N, CA, C and O of each residue as an XYZ file, in Angstrom:
580
protein
N      48.029     55.604    135.047
C      47.887     57.041    134.923
C      49.213     57.707    135.291
O      49.826     57.364    136.302
N      49.644     58.639    134.483
C      50.930     59.316    134.688
C      50.846     60.280    135.866
O      49.798     60.856    136.156
N      51.976     60.431    136.525
C      52.131     61.448    137.557
C      53.097     62.478    137.003
O      54.094     62.128    136.372
N      52.805     63.733    137.235
C      53.593     64.824    136.678
C      54.186     65.664    137.801
O      53.857     65.481    138.973
N      55.062     66.585    137.426
C      55.593     67.582    138.336
C      55.193     68.953    137.818
O      54.978     69.140    136.620
N      55.097     69.909    138.732
C      54.824     71.298    138.356
C      55.831     72.163    139.087
O      56.169     71.902    140.241
N      56.313     73.208    138.399
C      57.346     74.060    138.963
C      57.209     75.468    138.406
O      56.810     75.660    137.258
N      57.548     76.455    139.241
C      57.587     77.831    138.765
C      58.798     77.999    137.850
O      59.878     77.482    138.137
N      58.615     78.708    136.774
C      59.700     78.982    135.829
C      60.229     80.385    136.149
O      59.858     81.371    135.512
N      61.097     80.440    137.145
C      61.610     81.715    137.645
C      62.549     82.331    136.616
O      63.453     81.669    136.107
N      62.323     83.601    136.320
C      63.192     84.327    135.404
C      62.683     84.406    133.982
O      63.149     85.242    133.209
N      61.734     83.554    133.616
C      61.174     83.603    132.257
C      59.890     84.423    132.277
O      59.052     84.263    133.165
N      59.746     85.294    131.298
C      58.551     86.125    131.200
C      57.505     85.533    130.263
O      56.356     85.974    130.249
N      57.908     84.526    129.477
C      56.991     83.943    128.510
C      57.516     82.560    128.093
O      58.644     82.181    128.407
N      56.666     81.831    127.384
C      57.089     80.543    126.833
C      58.232     80.771    125.846
O      59.176     79.983    125.790
N      58.144     81.834    125.082
C      59.184     82.140    124.107
C      60.515     82.401    124.808
O      61.573     82.010    124.314
N      60.453     83.056    125.949
C      61.637     83.317    126.759
C      62.260     81.993    127.225
O      63.474     81.812    127.134
N      61.433     81.074    127.720
C      61.904     79.762    128.150
C      62.512     79.001    126.970
O      63.575     78.395    127.103
N      61.843     79.031    125.826
C      62.347     78.353    124.629
C      63.723     78.904    124.234
O      64.620     78.141    123.875
N      63.882     80.206    124.300
C      65.168     80.828    123.981
C      66.266     80.388    124.940
O      67.398     80.154    124.518
N      65.946     80.274    126.212
C      66.911     79.838    127.213
C      67.336     78.392    126.932
O      68.522     78.068    126.983
N      66.365     77.533    126.640
C      66.664     76.126    126.331
C      67.581     76.042    125.111
O      68.592     75.341    125.144
N      67.235     76.751    124.040
C      68.050     76.738    122.820
C      69.466     77.242    123.087
O      70.433     76.696    122.555
N      69.588     78.277    123.906
C      70.900     78.838    124.242
C      71.751     77.806    124.965
O      72.908     77.597    124.598
N      71.200     77.155    125.989
C      71.946     76.160    126.778
C      72.341     74.953    125.912
O      73.460     74.453    126.025
N      71.436     74.492    125.059
C      71.767     73.371    124.182
C      72.875     73.771    123.208
O      73.759     72.970    122.907
N      72.825     74.994    122.725
C      73.872     75.499    121.833
C      75.219     75.588    122.527
O      76.249     75.284    121.926
N      75.220     76.004    123.794
C      76.467     76.041    124.567
C      77.077     74.647    124.673
O      78.287     74.479    124.523
N      76.240     73.656    124.932
C      76.727     72.282    125.075
C      77.296     71.763    123.757
O      78.349     71.125    123.731
N      76.586     72.047    122.664
C      77.092     71.642    121.341
C      78.445     72.299    121.068
O      79.375     71.654    120.584
N      78.537     73.591    121.385
C      79.770     74.341    121.167
C      80.934     73.803    121.988
O      82.090     73.932    121.587
N      80.635     73.204    123.132
C      81.671     72.633    123.992
C      81.982     71.186    123.614
O      82.783     70.524    124.274
N      81.334     70.696    122.535
C      81.594     69.346    122.075
C      80.886     68.260    122.870
O      81.225     67.082    122.760
N      79.904     68.654    123.670
C      79.143     67.667    124.452
C      77.828     67.375    123.755
O      77.312     68.187    122.987
N      77.299     66.193    124.043
C      75.974     65.865    123.520
C      74.952     66.720    124.268
O      74.910     66.692    125.498
N      74.129     67.476    123.546
C      73.193     68.369    124.235
C      72.061     67.608    124.921
O      71.489     66.670    124.365
N      71.757     68.038    126.139
C      70.599     67.519    126.855
C      70.145     68.591    127.822
O      70.952     69.343    128.367
N      68.847     68.649    128.023
C      68.307     69.649    128.935
C      68.087     69.022    130.297
O      67.413     68.001    130.434
N      68.671     69.658    131.301
C      68.568     69.183    132.675
C      68.160     70.354    133.556
O      68.703     71.451    133.430
N      67.211     70.123    134.437
C      66.860     71.112    135.454
C      67.236     70.510    136.803
O      66.748     69.439    137.164
N      68.099     71.190    137.544
C      68.557     70.684    138.837
C      67.688     71.240    139.948
O      67.393     72.435    139.990
N      67.286     70.360    140.840
C      66.434     70.742    141.961
C      66.992     70.147    143.250
O      67.818     69.235    143.206
N      66.560     70.641    144.359
C      67.076     70.205    145.659
C      66.524     68.844    146.075
O      67.265     67.993    146.568
N      65.248     68.645    145.880
C      64.591     67.426    146.357
C      64.403     66.427    145.208
O      64.121     66.813    144.073
N      64.563     65.147    145.522
C      64.349     64.081    144.555
C      62.939     63.523    144.726
O      62.566     63.142    145.836
N      62.153     63.467    143.663
C      60.812     62.883    143.784
C      60.900     61.416    144.217
O      61.655     60.636    143.636
N      60.137     61.054    145.225
C      60.124     59.675    145.738
C      59.334     58.746    144.823
O      59.528     57.531    144.853
N      58.450     59.309    144.017
C      57.576     58.513    143.153
C      58.084     58.481    141.713
O      57.309     58.577    140.762
N      59.402     58.346    141.575
C      60.052     58.403    140.262
C      59.474     57.386    139.284
O      59.336     57.682    138.097
N      59.140     56.207    139.758
C      58.613     55.167    138.880
C      57.309     55.546    138.207
O      56.983     55.016    137.144
N      56.555     56.459    138.814
C      55.288     56.919    138.238
C      55.489     58.115    137.305
O      54.563     58.525    136.604
N      56.693     58.666    137.302
C      56.950     59.910    136.569
C      57.779     59.681    135.307
O      57.400     60.123    134.223
N      58.906     58.991    135.448
C      59.878     58.856    134.359
C      59.261     58.159    133.150
O      58.684     57.077    133.256
N      59.403     58.817    131.993
C      58.934     58.248    130.732
C      57.482     58.528    130.406
O      57.106     58.539    129.234
N      56.656     58.754    131.422
C      55.232     59.015    131.160
C      54.794     60.393    131.658
O      53.806     60.947    131.176
N      55.525     60.937    132.612
C      55.147     62.226    133.198
C      55.813     63.394    132.505
O      56.731     63.227    131.702
N      55.331     64.581    132.833
C      55.876     65.821    132.292
C      56.130     66.806    133.422
O      55.558     66.697    134.506
N      56.998     67.766    133.146
C      57.196     68.897    134.043
C      56.384     70.048    133.465
O      56.660     70.520    132.362
N      55.392     70.491    134.210
C      54.552     71.614    133.793
C      55.163     72.891    134.352
O      55.470     72.977    135.541
N      55.337     73.882    133.480
C      55.964     75.145    133.859
C      54.912     76.216    134.125
O      54.018     76.443    133.311
N      55.033     76.867    135.271
C      54.197     78.017    135.620
C      55.002     79.260    135.285
O      56.057     79.513    135.868
N      54.489     80.028    134.338
C      55.156     81.251    133.895
C      54.197     82.411    134.140
O      53.074     82.429    133.637
N      54.666     83.376    134.921
C      53.858     84.563    135.240
C      52.490     84.176    135.814
O      51.463     84.732    135.423
N      52.490     83.230    136.735
C      51.260     82.870    137.450
C      50.309     81.950    136.705
O      49.170     81.760    137.132
N      50.765     81.373    135.588
C      49.889     80.509    134.799
C      50.666     79.304    134.275
O      51.802     79.439    133.821
N      50.046     78.127    134.342
C      50.614     76.953    133.676
C      50.449     77.214    132.187
O      49.339     77.448    131.707
N      51.577     77.173    131.447
C      51.496     77.524    130.028
C      52.108     76.486    129.094
O      51.809     76.470    127.900
N      52.965     75.618    129.637
C      53.604     74.623    128.782
C      54.132     73.477    129.639
O      54.128     73.535    130.868
N      54.585     72.441    128.948
C      55.144     71.278    129.641
C      56.268     70.679    128.819
O      56.397     70.932    127.621
N      57.087     69.868    129.501
C      58.146     69.101    128.853
C      58.110     67.685    129.429
O      57.919     67.498    130.630
N      58.292     66.702    128.565
C      58.285     65.317    129.010
C      59.533     65.036    129.846
O      60.632     65.466    129.497
N      59.353     64.311    130.952
C      60.464     63.942    131.829
C      61.046     62.623    131.342
O      60.356     61.603    131.303
N      62.322     62.654    130.972
C      63.001     61.472    130.454
C      63.667     60.654    131.558
O      63.742     59.429    131.473
N      64.152     61.344    132.601
C      64.839     60.644    133.680
C      64.949     61.550    134.899
O      64.821     62.770    134.802
N      65.186     60.933    136.036
C      65.489     61.628    137.285
C      66.820     61.064    137.775
O      66.959     59.853    137.948
N      67.802     61.949    137.998
C      69.145     61.528    138.369
C      69.556     62.150    139.699
O      70.059     63.273    139.725
N      69.346     61.436    140.805
C      69.799     61.962    142.100
C      71.326     61.980    142.167
O      71.986     61.098    141.617
N      71.887     62.992    142.843
C      73.339     63.071    143.019
C      73.636     63.943    144.235
O      72.752     64.614    144.769
N      74.879     63.921    144.655
C      75.346     64.777    145.742
C      76.329     65.768    145.140
O      77.274     65.375    144.457
N      76.104     67.056    145.395
C      76.976     68.070    144.797
C      78.303     68.168    145.550
O      78.525     67.437    146.515
N      79.165     69.050    145.120
C      80.490     69.225    145.699
C      80.497     69.663    147.147
O      81.498     69.505    147.845
N      79.379     70.215    147.602
C      79.267     70.651    148.995
C      78.567     69.613    149.864
O      78.269     69.875    151.030
N      78.299     68.419    149.293
C      77.667     67.351    150.054
C      76.154     67.466    150.171
O      75.542     66.810    151.013
N      75.546     68.303    149.324
C      74.097     68.509    149.366
C      73.431     67.614    148.318
O      73.853     67.578    147.162
N      72.393     66.896    148.731
C      71.641     66.044    147.806
C      70.879     66.911    146.814
O      70.271     67.914    147.185
N      70.922     66.515    145.566
C      70.232     67.223    144.490
C      69.651     66.187    143.534
O      69.890     64.988    143.670
N      68.879     66.682    142.560
C      68.326     65.795    141.547
C      68.296     66.527    140.210
O      67.798     67.648    140.114
N      68.833     65.881    139.187
C      68.710     66.397    137.826
C      67.435     65.833    137.228
O      67.254     64.617    137.167
N      66.560     66.711    136.790
C      65.373     66.298    136.046
C      65.750     66.438    134.579
O      65.915     67.549    134.075
N      65.886     65.305    133.898
C      66.281     65.308    132.486
C      65.003     65.453    131.657
O      64.074     64.654    131.778
N      64.975     66.479    130.821
C      63.767     66.843    130.080
C      63.957     66.722    128.578
O      65.043     66.968    128.051
N      62.889     66.342    127.901
C      62.881     66.437    126.446
C      62.873     67.933    126.126
O      62.044     68.663    126.670
N      63.770     68.413    125.258
C      63.855     69.861    125.030
C      62.650     70.484    124.321
O      62.563     71.706    124.207
N      61.740     69.668    123.855
C      60.556     70.177    123.149
C      59.531     70.707    124.157
O      59.163     70.015    125.106
N      59.080     71.939    123.936
C      58.016     72.533    124.760
C      56.663     72.248    124.116
O      56.487     72.447    122.914
N      55.719     71.786    124.909
C      54.356     71.539    124.444
C      53.469     72.591    125.102
O      53.362     72.639    126.327
N      52.835     73.431    124.290
C      51.946     74.449    124.834
C      50.691     73.794    125.394
O      50.157     72.840    124.828
N      50.234     74.332    126.523
C      49.006     73.840    127.150
C      47.991     74.975    127.203
O      48.315     76.143    126.988
N      46.778     74.598    127.490
C      45.792     75.635    127.775
C      46.265     76.390    129.009
O      46.777     75.785    129.950
N      46.102     77.672    129.010
C      46.553     78.503    130.112
C      45.693     78.238    131.355
O      44.464     78.241    131.282
N      46.355     78.008    132.492
C      45.644     77.714    133.734
C      46.294     78.506    134.869
O      47.506     78.407    135.064
N      45.522     79.286    135.617
C      46.118     80.054    136.723
C      46.684     79.126    137.802
O      46.141     78.051    138.059
N      47.767     79.553    138.418
C      48.377     78.782    139.508
C      49.044     79.745    140.476
O      49.844     80.592    140.080
N      48.706     79.602    141.742
C      49.292     80.458    142.772
C      50.759     80.090    143.003
O      51.174     78.966    142.719
N      51.535     81.036    143.517
C      52.957     80.757    143.766
C      53.157     79.661    144.822
O      52.341     79.492    145.729
N      54.250     78.931    144.680
C      54.655     77.908    145.631
C      56.159     77.738    145.496
O      56.761     78.238    144.545
N      56.764     77.041    146.436
C      58.210     76.834    146.377
C      58.534     75.436    145.885
O      57.788     74.488    146.133
N      59.653     75.316    145.188
C      60.107     74.017    144.721
C      59.191     73.435    143.673
O      58.507     74.168    142.960
N      59.175     72.116    143.577
C      58.266     71.436    142.657
C      57.186     70.763    143.480
O      57.334     70.565    144.686
N      56.106     70.417    142.818
C      55.003     69.676    143.440
C      54.594     68.567    142.487
O      54.785     68.667    141.275
N      54.022     67.497    143.058
C      53.392     66.493    142.214
C      52.165     67.119    141.592
O      51.508     67.957    142.209
N      51.854     66.717    140.373
C      50.727     67.276    139.630
C      49.975     66.094    139.032
O      50.456     65.445    138.103
N      48.800     65.824    139.569
C      48.029     64.655    139.153
C      47.416     64.851    137.771
O      47.100     65.965    137.355
N      47.262     63.736    137.082
C      46.718     63.740    135.719
C      45.398     64.502    135.631
O      45.169     65.234    134.668
N      44.528     64.337    136.631
C      43.213     64.988    136.567
C      43.290     66.508    136.772
O      42.308     67.209    136.529
N      44.435     67.018    137.211
C      44.581     68.455    137.456
C      45.305     69.206    136.345
O      45.298     70.436    136.324
N      45.932     68.475    135.422
C      46.760     69.135    134.408
C      45.886     69.773    133.329
O      44.824     69.248    132.992
N      46.337     70.906    132.792
C      45.603     71.509    131.677
C      45.838     70.709    130.397
O      46.871     70.058    130.242
N      44.896     70.765    129.508
C      45.015     70.059    128.228
C      46.066     70.726    127.354
O      46.284     71.935    127.434
N      46.713     69.922    126.520
C      47.622     70.460    125.511
C      46.804     71.199    124.469
O      45.639     70.874    124.240
N      47.416     72.203    123.833
C      46.773     72.815    122.681
C      46.748     71.754    121.586
O      47.760     71.107    121.319
N      45.605     71.581    120.963
C      45.416     70.511    119.978
C      45.695     70.989    118.565
O      45.839     72.180    118.289
N      45.764     70.005    117.689
C      45.859     70.298    116.270
C      44.650     71.150    115.896
O      43.534     70.867    116.333
N      44.855     72.155    115.120
C      43.771     73.070    114.774
C      43.772     74.302    115.671
O      43.098     75.291    115.382
N      44.532     74.235    116.760
C      44.631     75.379    117.666
C      46.004     76.048    117.535
O      46.410     76.834    118.390
N      46.709     75.720    116.446
C      48.035     76.270    116.247
C      48.020     77.796    116.237
O      48.995     78.436    116.631
N      46.916     78.368    115.788
C      46.801     79.821    115.774
C      46.923     80.418    117.159
O      47.426     81.530    117.321
N      46.466     79.685    118.155
C      46.587     80.156    119.535
C      48.049     80.227    119.957
O      48.438     81.099    120.734
N      48.851     79.309    119.441
C      50.256     79.251    119.821
C      51.027     80.485    119.372
O      52.015     80.855    120.006
N      50.599     81.124    118.300
C      51.326     82.294    117.802
C      50.855     83.590    118.453
O      51.476     84.638    118.274
N      49.761     83.523    119.206
C      49.313     84.715    119.929
C      50.286     85.023    121.049
O      50.872     84.106    121.625
N      50.471     86.297    121.370
C      51.308     86.626    122.527
C      50.726     85.993    123.799
O      49.510     85.864    123.941
N      51.608     85.604    124.709
C      51.181     84.913    125.933
C      50.133     85.728    126.705
O      49.161     85.166    127.208
N      50.326     87.027    126.797
C      49.373     87.864    127.529
C      47.975     87.799    126.933
O      46.984     87.743    127.660
N      47.900     87.806    125.605
C      46.603     87.732    124.938
C      45.965     86.354    125.158
O      44.767     86.257    125.421
N      46.779     85.285    125.047
C      46.263     83.929    125.316
C      45.700     83.845    126.727
O      44.637     83.262    126.943
N      46.413     84.427    127.687
C      45.974     84.381    129.081
C      44.678     85.156    129.292
O      43.790     84.701    130.013
N      44.569     86.318    128.666
C      43.338     87.103    128.792
C      42.153     86.372    128.181
O      41.066     86.358    128.759
N      42.355     85.769    127.021
C      41.281     85.012    126.372
C      40.856     83.815    127.232
O      39.673     83.483    127.309
N      41.842     83.170    127.880
C      41.527     82.044    128.774
C      40.741     82.546    129.977
O      39.787     81.894    130.401
N      41.123     83.695    130.536
C      40.394     84.259    131.675
C      38.949     84.568    131.331
O      38.059     84.454    132.173
N      38.729     84.958    130.095
C      37.371     85.285    129.641
C      36.593     84.043    129.231
O      35.410     84.133    128.904
N      37.246     82.885    129.247
C      36.585     81.629    128.885
C      36.384     81.470    127.385
O      35.540     80.694    126.938
N      37.168     82.215    126.615
C      37.013     82.150    125.156
C      37.893     81.084    124.517
O      37.661     80.676    123.379
N      38.887     80.644    125.243
C      39.721     79.533    124.750
C      39.958     78.556    125.880
O      40.634     77.545    125.691
């Protein structure tokens, strides 16, 4: 069974906002002649990396709700220029929309067990993906999706 991570997506107002940020950063890397890859740097390194890498995902909490995920390709611990331990979470740049699930604020990342993760939006639910995030969230609150 896969182990996942969950993290607040600070600064993004929607999944579309996050997608735009990812595309912008990848474009910057291409423009600089580097191979594009999406990395999220965090302070703490997950100790259970073997249960996460390749099978786990990073679930993003946007505006108080789990709304999407990205597959975790690798975890790269390093020490920055100031001698502080950090970890690059290397992510597949593809965002997978999930069913909207409320989540209270927390700091940093947390482990997210398979039995707690929201389901991905399935084939046939593509229409939900084009709805504005606020409308999707309201419909989820009402138990309609």
